[in-house]
């Protein structure tokens, strides 16, 4: 096969050739199924830009993005940190950013990684299919940007900024964790907002205000259960609850909360599939690049250049290494994908025992495609981390109980007795339900003092960090407009701690 | 697949976010800028630079787990441990080995360093300062002109095209000339399609054709409709100002004092040159005789001798007389000295300043520099010059005086002297 490029230089024809070559291998040999791709070449500054607004090409304006930009820029300028080679967006068409300064080999690597690896994962993984609307996201972001700008014009920067600050603080607690009735459709969402507003404006009649109403429902008539049922409590999606029930919010503020909530929901799958997503992309780029090299489409020198970047990416320092900062999702993901490939094609007796369903079936890509479509990090690790890989990575488990004064116990190591425990524990550490504090709105007395009550279900005695919790509660109280109480409750229903917060002046009360 | 080159897109997409961030962090940044300006060489201040501000007030809080609680962690790279081993806890609470992902939360980010551009730095540095009482405005050299809207014209550059006006004229013309509307033609065509009668059809066809030619003859927009917004140059009144910098460089001024005085004038110089385009600066330094010098000499070159303050004031009076008519110019003066004056010059100084200088000045600032810690000493008697000025100030003259003995006081005093006075003491 003819060489795709010579040297490090590239132009758009080169990119096209690289893409076509990758496409042939990716679609034909690996059987990938991807959204159409849109490759955008950008400068380093634009890359820093994109970084700071959580990777999205267009986003509403907010000071926190400026802060991130400043941080990234300072790190980049002083040489403390390099830039990511690519950013890829879960949208259709799938947008991949390529840095203009990369060499041709790097561009090939990035195209294989992002335009095929991530792209396939976005299109096929069940979490993304369930929770995100790739077709609508760019339009929705455009809508969000315009909406926020219009709110700023109408209601002033300060008010909008405070609302967004508060909403951002609650973002992580504002996703639906269980699939609801309908699929998210952002385009309709936008349309709906417009219609609702038009309807309100056209049907407004001040006379209604003067019509006498019947006697209000007696407070006592509503039992606690009934009241909670009416409010849909307990509710884990805090912004949703505020949007629907917040007594002091203006309509536009509700819409802002809704926007932030939708964006949080859009990113929800990404947090749960870091290992799988990066593992998939890394595995795909590795396969494609190796195949290109085998066919002679890239030279030995370029292949070595690729291997160097690749090994940097999948480097996993051990726990006692100063560079260690937890498991590298690229390294773990890639190692597991390779390991599964090995189990499918060349299993040992141990593998046959542990993975009877896939060991020796022969078609590695079919097995991997199935896994990519139907698992998230937690279930993936929980089922497919093999004893062999645990041995190779020399995994061990520590049990740190503050009550034990002697020290930290080595709970399990990489041996027969330990495999299951290590695997279960590692899976748990990738479970978002386990990592994020579990907080839900449990009660509010709308007829009485309107105090909002939340519970944090404490697991293993891990309480919330005090100072930050207080700050977030302040934001929450400002949105709610009345007092807020957060109880930290352990599994036996004992209250460990209570945080109370009152709204600080009516900052958010709409003018 | 599609390849787009975005490299030529305008950069600085996040400029607005950055500005919002700066606005939010303003108070912190201002404090940091002031602190940075203390230990920095004054010429470096002009270059902007790195600023470090505390991260609180800019934090984005989230709910997250605090320290404590039972943690189970899986780590790679077991070399020596066996099941059941007990490892000592690392010093200082959950370190790397044990805490793993749980540590490095809130206090990981204690300070926040970033670069300010030169403009941003100076803006913050000189924020809220102005020359007081800039009252006399005059049409100076016509250099300063502003543009003002002045109706419409039939010729102009495309950017000034007045779209609304143009389309209004075009609409009027179309109505006047009875340009057929496309709707009318459509309607006729629909009728034609529905019509059965051959004769009537021919008539309608003819009418449609006529309408169409008419429509073609009368353009939608004709060059005669086009209007441009017209702008006129208007001279704007400009406040002309001159600042006299009077510095004592006599032998009694120690190196420390000269450094303070120079720093003060540097700030003043930066402030005036950055903020006002029409401010002239006159540098006068004096020992027992005064001379007007350029800025290079003023700041850099050494001189020494006795002290006769009146010589500087006399020089200033002469220059005002020669070059700056008090009717047209806002005149300011800043004097820095250690307060010593030769015995016998006091009378002359007092009379000069009362009769010749203060009457023509909008504002006179006097800065008395001293040795480090000197002014903290309450036993020290006031200097000769201070005594004279204090008397004048209590008489209600536009005179401000401050004492400075430490580098760190320079900037606050400077700000104090030139702080924008909001209530405005207009003349």
Coordinates of N, CA and C in Angstrom, one line a residue, chain A residues 268-401:
Chain A
X268 N -23.6 13.2 32.1 CA -23.7 12.2 33.1 C -23.1 10.9 32.6
X269 N -23.3 10.4 31.4 CA -22.7 9.2 31.0 C -21.2 9.2 30.9
X270 N -20.7 10.4 30.6 CA -19.2 10.5 30.4 C -18.5 10.1 31.7
X271 N -19.1 10.6 32.9 CA -18.5 10.3 34.2 C -18.5 8.8 34.5
X272 N -19.4 8.1 33.9 CA -19.6 6.7 34.3 C -18.8 5.8 33.4
X273 N -18.2 6.3 32.3 CA -17.6 5.5 31.3 C -16.2 5.9 31.0
X274 N -15.5 6.6 31.9 CA -14.2 7.1 31.6 C -13.3 5.9 31.1
X275 N -13.2 4.9 31.9 CA -12.3 3.8 31.6 C -12.7 3.1 30.3
X276 N -14.0 2.9 30.1 CA -14.4 2.2 28.9 C -14.3 3.0 27.7
X277 N -14.6 4.3 27.8 CA -14.6 5.2 26.7 C -13.1 5.4 26.2
X278 N -12.2 5.7 27.2 CA -10.8 5.9 26.8 C -10.2 4.5 26.4
X279 N -10.6 3.5 27.1 CA -10.1 2.1 26.7 C -10.5 1.8 25.3
X280 N -11.7 2.0 24.9 CA -12.2 1.8 23.6 C -11.4 2.6 22.6
X281 N -11.3 3.9 22.8 CA -10.6 4.7 21.9 C -9.2 4.3 21.7
X282 N -8.5 4.0 22.8 CA -7.1 3.7 22.8 C -6.9 2.3 22.1
X283 N -7.8 1.4 22.4 CA -7.7 0.1 21.7 C -7.9 0.3 20.2
X284 N -8.9 1.1 19.8 CA -9.2 1.3 18.4 C -8.0 2.0 17.7
X285 N -7.5 3.0 18.3 CA -6.4 3.7 17.6 C -5.2 2.7 17.5
X286 N -5.0 1.9 18.6 CA -3.9 1.0 18.5 C -4.0 0.0 17.4
X287 N -5.2 -0.6 17.3 CA -5.5 -1.5 16.2 C -5.3 -0.9 14.8
X288 N -5.9 0.3 14.7 CA -5.9 0.9 13.3 C -4.5 1.3 13.0
X289 N -3.7 1.9 13.9 CA -2.4 2.3 13.6 C -1.5 1.1 13.3
X290 N -1.6 0.0 14.0 CA -0.8 -1.1 13.8 C -1.1 -1.7 12.4
X291 N -2.4 -1.7 12.1 CA -2.8 -2.2 10.8 C -2.3 -1.4 9.7
X292 N -2.3 -0.1 9.8 CA -1.8 0.8 8.8 C -0.3 0.5 8.6
X293 N 0.4 0.3 9.7 CA 1.8 0.0 9.6 C 2.0 -1.3 8.9
X294 N 1.3 -2.3 9.3 CA 1.4 -3.7 8.6 C 1.2 -3.5 7.1
X295 N 0.3 -2.7 6.7 CA 0.0 -2.6 5.3 C 1.0 -1.7 4.6
X296 N 1.9 -1.1 5.4 CA 2.9 -0.2 4.8 C 2.4 1.2 4.5
X297 N 1.2 1.6 5.1 CA 0.7 2.9 4.8 C 1.5 3.9 5.7
X298 N 2.1 3.5 6.8 CA 3.0 4.5 7.5 C 4.3 3.8 7.7
X299 N 5.3 4.6 7.7 CA 6.7 4.0 7.7 C 7.1 3.6 9.2
X300 N 8.2 2.8 9.3 CA 8.6 2.4 10.6 C 8.9 3.5 11.5
X301 N 9.5 4.6 11.0 CA 9.8 5.8 11.8 C 8.5 6.4 12.4
X302 N 7.5 6.5 11.6 CA 6.3 7.1 12.0 C 5.6 6.2 13.0
X303 N 5.7 4.9 12.8 CA 5.1 3.9 13.7 C 5.8 4.0 15.1
X304 N 7.1 4.2 15.1 CA 7.8 4.4 16.4 C 7.3 5.7 17.1
X305 N 7.1 6.7 16.3 CA 6.6 8.0 16.8 C 5.3 7.7 17.5
X306 N 4.4 7.0 16.8 CA 3.1 6.7 17.3 C 3.3 5.9 18.6
X307 N 4.1 4.9 18.6 CA 4.3 4.0 19.8 C 4.7 4.8 21.0
X308 N 5.6 5.8 20.7 CA 6.0 6.6 21.9 C 4.8 7.4 22.5
X309 N 4.0 8.0 21.7 CA 2.9 8.7 22.2 C 1.9 7.8 22.9
X310 N 1.8 6.6 22.3 CA 0.8 5.6 22.8 C 1.3 5.1 24.2
X311 N 2.5 4.8 24.3 CA 3.0 4.3 25.6 C 2.9 5.4 26.7
X312 N 3.1 6.7 26.3 CA 3.0 7.7 27.3 C 1.5 7.8 27.8
X313 N 0.6 7.6 26.8 CA -0.8 7.7 27.2 C -1.2 6.5 28.1
X314 N -0.7 5.3 27.9 CA -1.1 4.2 28.7 C -0.2 3.8 29.8
X315 N 0.6 4.8 30.2 CA 1.5 4.6 31.3 C 0.8 4.6 32.7
X316 N 1.0 3.6 33.5 CA 0.4 3.5 34.8 C 1.5 3.4 35.9
X317 N 1.7 4.5 36.6 CA 2.7 4.5 37.6 C 2.2 3.6 38.8
X318 N 3.0 3.0 39.6 CA 2.6 2.2 40.7 C 2.3 3.1 41.9
X319 N 1.7 2.6 42.9 CA 1.1 3.4 44.0 C 2.2 4.2 44.7
X320 N 3.5 3.7 44.8 CA 4.5 4.3 45.5 C 5.3 5.3 44.6
X321 N 4.9 5.4 43.4 CA 5.6 6.4 42.5 C 5.1 7.8 42.8
X322 N 6.0 8.8 42.8 CA 5.5 10.1 43.0 C 4.5 10.6 42.0
X323 N 4.5 10.0 40.8 CA 3.6 10.4 39.8 C 2.2 9.8 39.9
X324 N 2.1 8.9 40.9 CA 0.8 8.2 41.0 C -0.3 9.1 41.4
X325 N -1.4 9.0 40.7 CA -2.6 9.7 41.1 C -3.8 8.9 40.8
X326 N -3.9 7.7 41.3 CA -5.0 6.8 41.0 C -4.8 6.1 39.7
X327 N -5.8 5.3 39.3 CA -5.7 4.5 38.1 C -5.9 5.4 36.9
X328 N -5.0 5.2 35.9 CA -5.1 6.0 34.7 C -6.2 5.3 33.8
X329 N -7.3 5.9 33.5 CA -8.3 5.3 32.7 C -7.9 4.7 31.4
X330 N -7.0 5.5 30.8 CA -6.4 5.0 29.5 C -5.7 3.6 29.7
X331 N -4.9 3.6 30.7 CA -4.1 2.4 30.9 C -4.9 1.2 31.3
X332 N -5.8 1.4 32.2 CA -6.7 0.4 32.7 C -7.6 -0.1 31.6
X333 N -8.2 0.9 30.9 CA -9.1 0.5 29.8 C -8.4 -0.3 28.7
X334 N -7.3 0.3 28.3 CA -6.6 -0.4 27.2 C -6.1 -1.8 27.6
X335 N -5.6 -1.9 28.8 CA -5.1 -3.2 29.3 C -6.3 -4.2 29.3
X336 N -7.5 -3.8 29.7 CA -8.6 -4.7 29.8 C -9.1 -5.1 28.4
X337 N -9.1 -4.1 27.5 CA -9.5 -4.5 26.1 C -8.6 -5.5 25.5
X338 N -7.3 -5.3 25.7 CA -6.3 -6.2 25.2 C -6.4 -7.6 25.8
X339 N -6.7 -7.5 27.1 CA -6.9 -8.8 27.9 C -8.1 -9.6 27.4
X340 N -9.2 -8.8 27.1 CA -10.4 -9.5 26.6 C -10.1 -10.1 25.2
X341 N -9.3 -9.4 24.4 CA -9.0 -9.9 23.1 C -8.2 -11.2 23.3
X342 N -7.3 -11.2 24.3 CA -6.5 -12.4 24.5 C -7.4 -13.6 25.0
X343 N -8.3 -13.3 25.9 CA -9.2 -14.3 26.4 C -10.0 -14.9 25.3
X344 N -10.5 -14.1 24.4 CA -11.3 -14.6 23.3 C -10.5 -15.5 22.3
X345 N -9.3 -15.0 22.1 CA -8.6 -15.7 21.0 C -7.6 -16.8 21.6
X346 N -7.1 -16.6 22.7 CA -6.1 -17.5 23.2 C -6.2 -17.7 24.7
X347 N -7.2 -18.3 25.2 CA -7.5 -18.4 26.6 C -6.7 -19.4 27.3
X348 N -6.4 -19.2 28.6 CA -5.8 -20.2 29.4 C -6.9 -21.0 30.2
X349 N -6.5 -22.0 30.9 CA -7.6 -22.7 31.7 C -8.3 -21.8 32.7
X350 N -7.5 -20.9 33.3 CA -8.0 -20.0 34.3 C -9.1 -19.1 33.6
X351 N -8.8 -18.7 32.4 CA -9.7 -17.8 31.7 C -11.0 -18.5 31.4
X352 N -10.9 -19.8 31.0 CA -12.1 -20.6 30.7 C -13.0 -20.7 31.9
X353 N -12.3 -20.9 33.0 CA -13.1 -21.0 34.3 C -13.8 -19.7 34.6
X354 N -13.1 -18.6 34.5 CA -13.6 -17.3 34.9 C -14.6 -16.7 33.9
X355 N -14.3 -16.9 32.6 CA -15.1 -16.3 31.5 C -15.6 -17.4 30.6
X356 N -16.5 -18.3 31.0 CA -16.9 -19.3 30.1 C -17.6 -18.8 28.9
X357 N -18.3 -17.7 29.0 CA -19.1 -17.2 27.9 C -18.3 -16.7 26.8
X358 N -17.1 -16.1 27.0 CA -16.4 -15.5 25.9 C -15.1 -16.3 25.6
X359 N -14.6 -17.0 26.5 CA -13.2 -17.6 26.3 C -13.2 -18.5 25.1
X360 N -12.3 -18.2 24.2 CA -12.1 -19.1 23.1 C -13.1 -19.0 22.0
X361 N -14.0 -18.0 22.1 CA -15.0 -17.9 21.0 C -14.4 -17.4 19.7
X362 N -13.3 -16.8 19.7 CA -12.5 -16.5 18.5 C -12.7 -15.2 17.9
X363 N -13.9 -14.6 18.0 CA -14.1 -13.3 17.3 C -14.1 -12.2 18.3
X364 N -12.8 -11.7 18.5 CA -12.6 -10.7 19.6 C -13.4 -9.4 19.3
X365 N -13.5 -9.0 18.1 CA -14.2 -7.7 17.8 C -15.7 -7.8 18.2
X366 N -16.3 -9.0 17.9 CA -17.7 -9.1 18.2 C -18.0 -9.0 19.7
X367 N -17.1 -9.7 20.4 CA -17.2 -9.6 21.9 C -17.0 -8.2 22.4
X368 N -16.0 -7.6 21.9 CA -15.7 -6.2 22.4 C -16.8 -5.2 22.0
X369 N -17.3 -5.4 20.8 CA -18.4 -4.5 20.4 C -19.6 -4.6 21.3
X370 N -19.9 -5.9 21.6 CA -21.0 -6.1 22.5 C -20.8 -5.5 23.9
X371 N -19.5 -5.6 24.4 CA -19.2 -5.1 25.7 C -19.3 -3.5 25.6
X372 N -18.8 -3.0 24.6 CA -18.8 -1.5 24.4 C -20.2 -1.0 24.4
X373 N -21.1 -1.8 23.9 CA -22.5 -1.3 23.8 C -23.2 -1.4 25.1
X374 N -22.9 -2.4 25.9 CA -23.8 -2.7 27.0 C -23.3 -2.6 28.4
X375 N -22.1 -2.0 28.6 CA -21.6 -1.9 29.9 C -21.2 -0.5 30.2
X376 N -21.1 -0.2 31.5 CA -20.5 1.0 32.0 C -19.3 0.6 32.8
X377 N -18.5 1.6 33.3 CA -17.2 1.2 34.0 C -17.4 0.2 35.1
X378 N -18.4 0.5 35.9 CA -18.6 -0.4 37.1 C -18.9 -1.8 36.7
X379 N -19.9 -2.0 35.8 CA -20.3 -3.4 35.4 C -19.2 -4.0 34.6
X380 N -18.5 -3.2 33.8 CA -17.4 -3.7 32.9 C -16.3 -4.3 33.8
X381 N -15.8 -3.5 34.7 CA -14.7 -3.9 35.6 C -15.2 -5.1 36.4
X382 N -16.4 -5.0 37.0 CA -17.0 -6.0 37.8 C -17.1 -7.4 37.1
X383 N -17.2 -7.4 35.8 CA -17.3 -8.6 35.1 C -16.1 -9.1 34.3
X384 N -15.3 -8.1 33.8 CA -14.3 -8.5 32.9 C -12.8 -8.3 33.3
X385 N -12.6 -7.8 34.6 CA -11.3 -7.7 35.1 C -10.8 -9.1 35.4
X386 N -9.7 -9.6 34.7 CA -9.3 -11.0 34.8 C -8.2 -11.1 35.8
X387 N -8.2 -12.3 36.4 CA -7.1 -12.6 37.4 C -5.7 -12.3 36.8
X388 N -5.6 -12.6 35.6 CA -4.3 -12.4 34.9 C -3.9 -10.9 34.9
X389 N -4.9 -10.1 34.6 CA -4.6 -8.7 34.6 C -4.3 -8.1 36.0
X390 N -5.0 -8.7 37.0 CA -4.8 -8.2 38.4 C -3.4 -8.6 38.8
X391 N -2.9 -9.8 38.3 CA -1.5 -10.2 38.6 C -0.6 -9.3 37.9
X392 N -0.8 -9.0 36.6 CA 0.1 -8.2 35.8 C 0.2 -6.8 36.4
X393 N -0.9 -6.2 36.9 CA -0.8 -4.9 37.4 C -0.5 -4.9 38.9
X394 N -0.4 -6.1 39.5 CA -0.1 -6.3 40.9 C -1.0 -5.5 41.8
X395 N -2.3 -5.7 41.6 CA -3.3 -4.9 42.4 C -3.4 -5.5 43.8
X396 N -3.7 -4.6 44.7 CA -4.0 -5.0 46.1 C -5.0 -4.0 46.7
X397 N -5.6 -4.4 47.7 CA -6.7 -3.6 48.3 C -6.3 -3.2 49.7
X398 N -6.5 -1.9 50.0 CA -6.3 -1.5 51.4 C -7.6 -1.1 52.0
X399 N -7.7 -1.5 53.3 CA -8.9 -1.1 54.1 C -8.5 -0.1 55.2
X400 N -8.9 1.1 55.0 CA -8.5 2.1 55.9 C -9.7 2.5 56.8
X401 N -9.7 2.1 58.0 CA -10.8 2.4 59.0 C -10.2 3.2 60.1

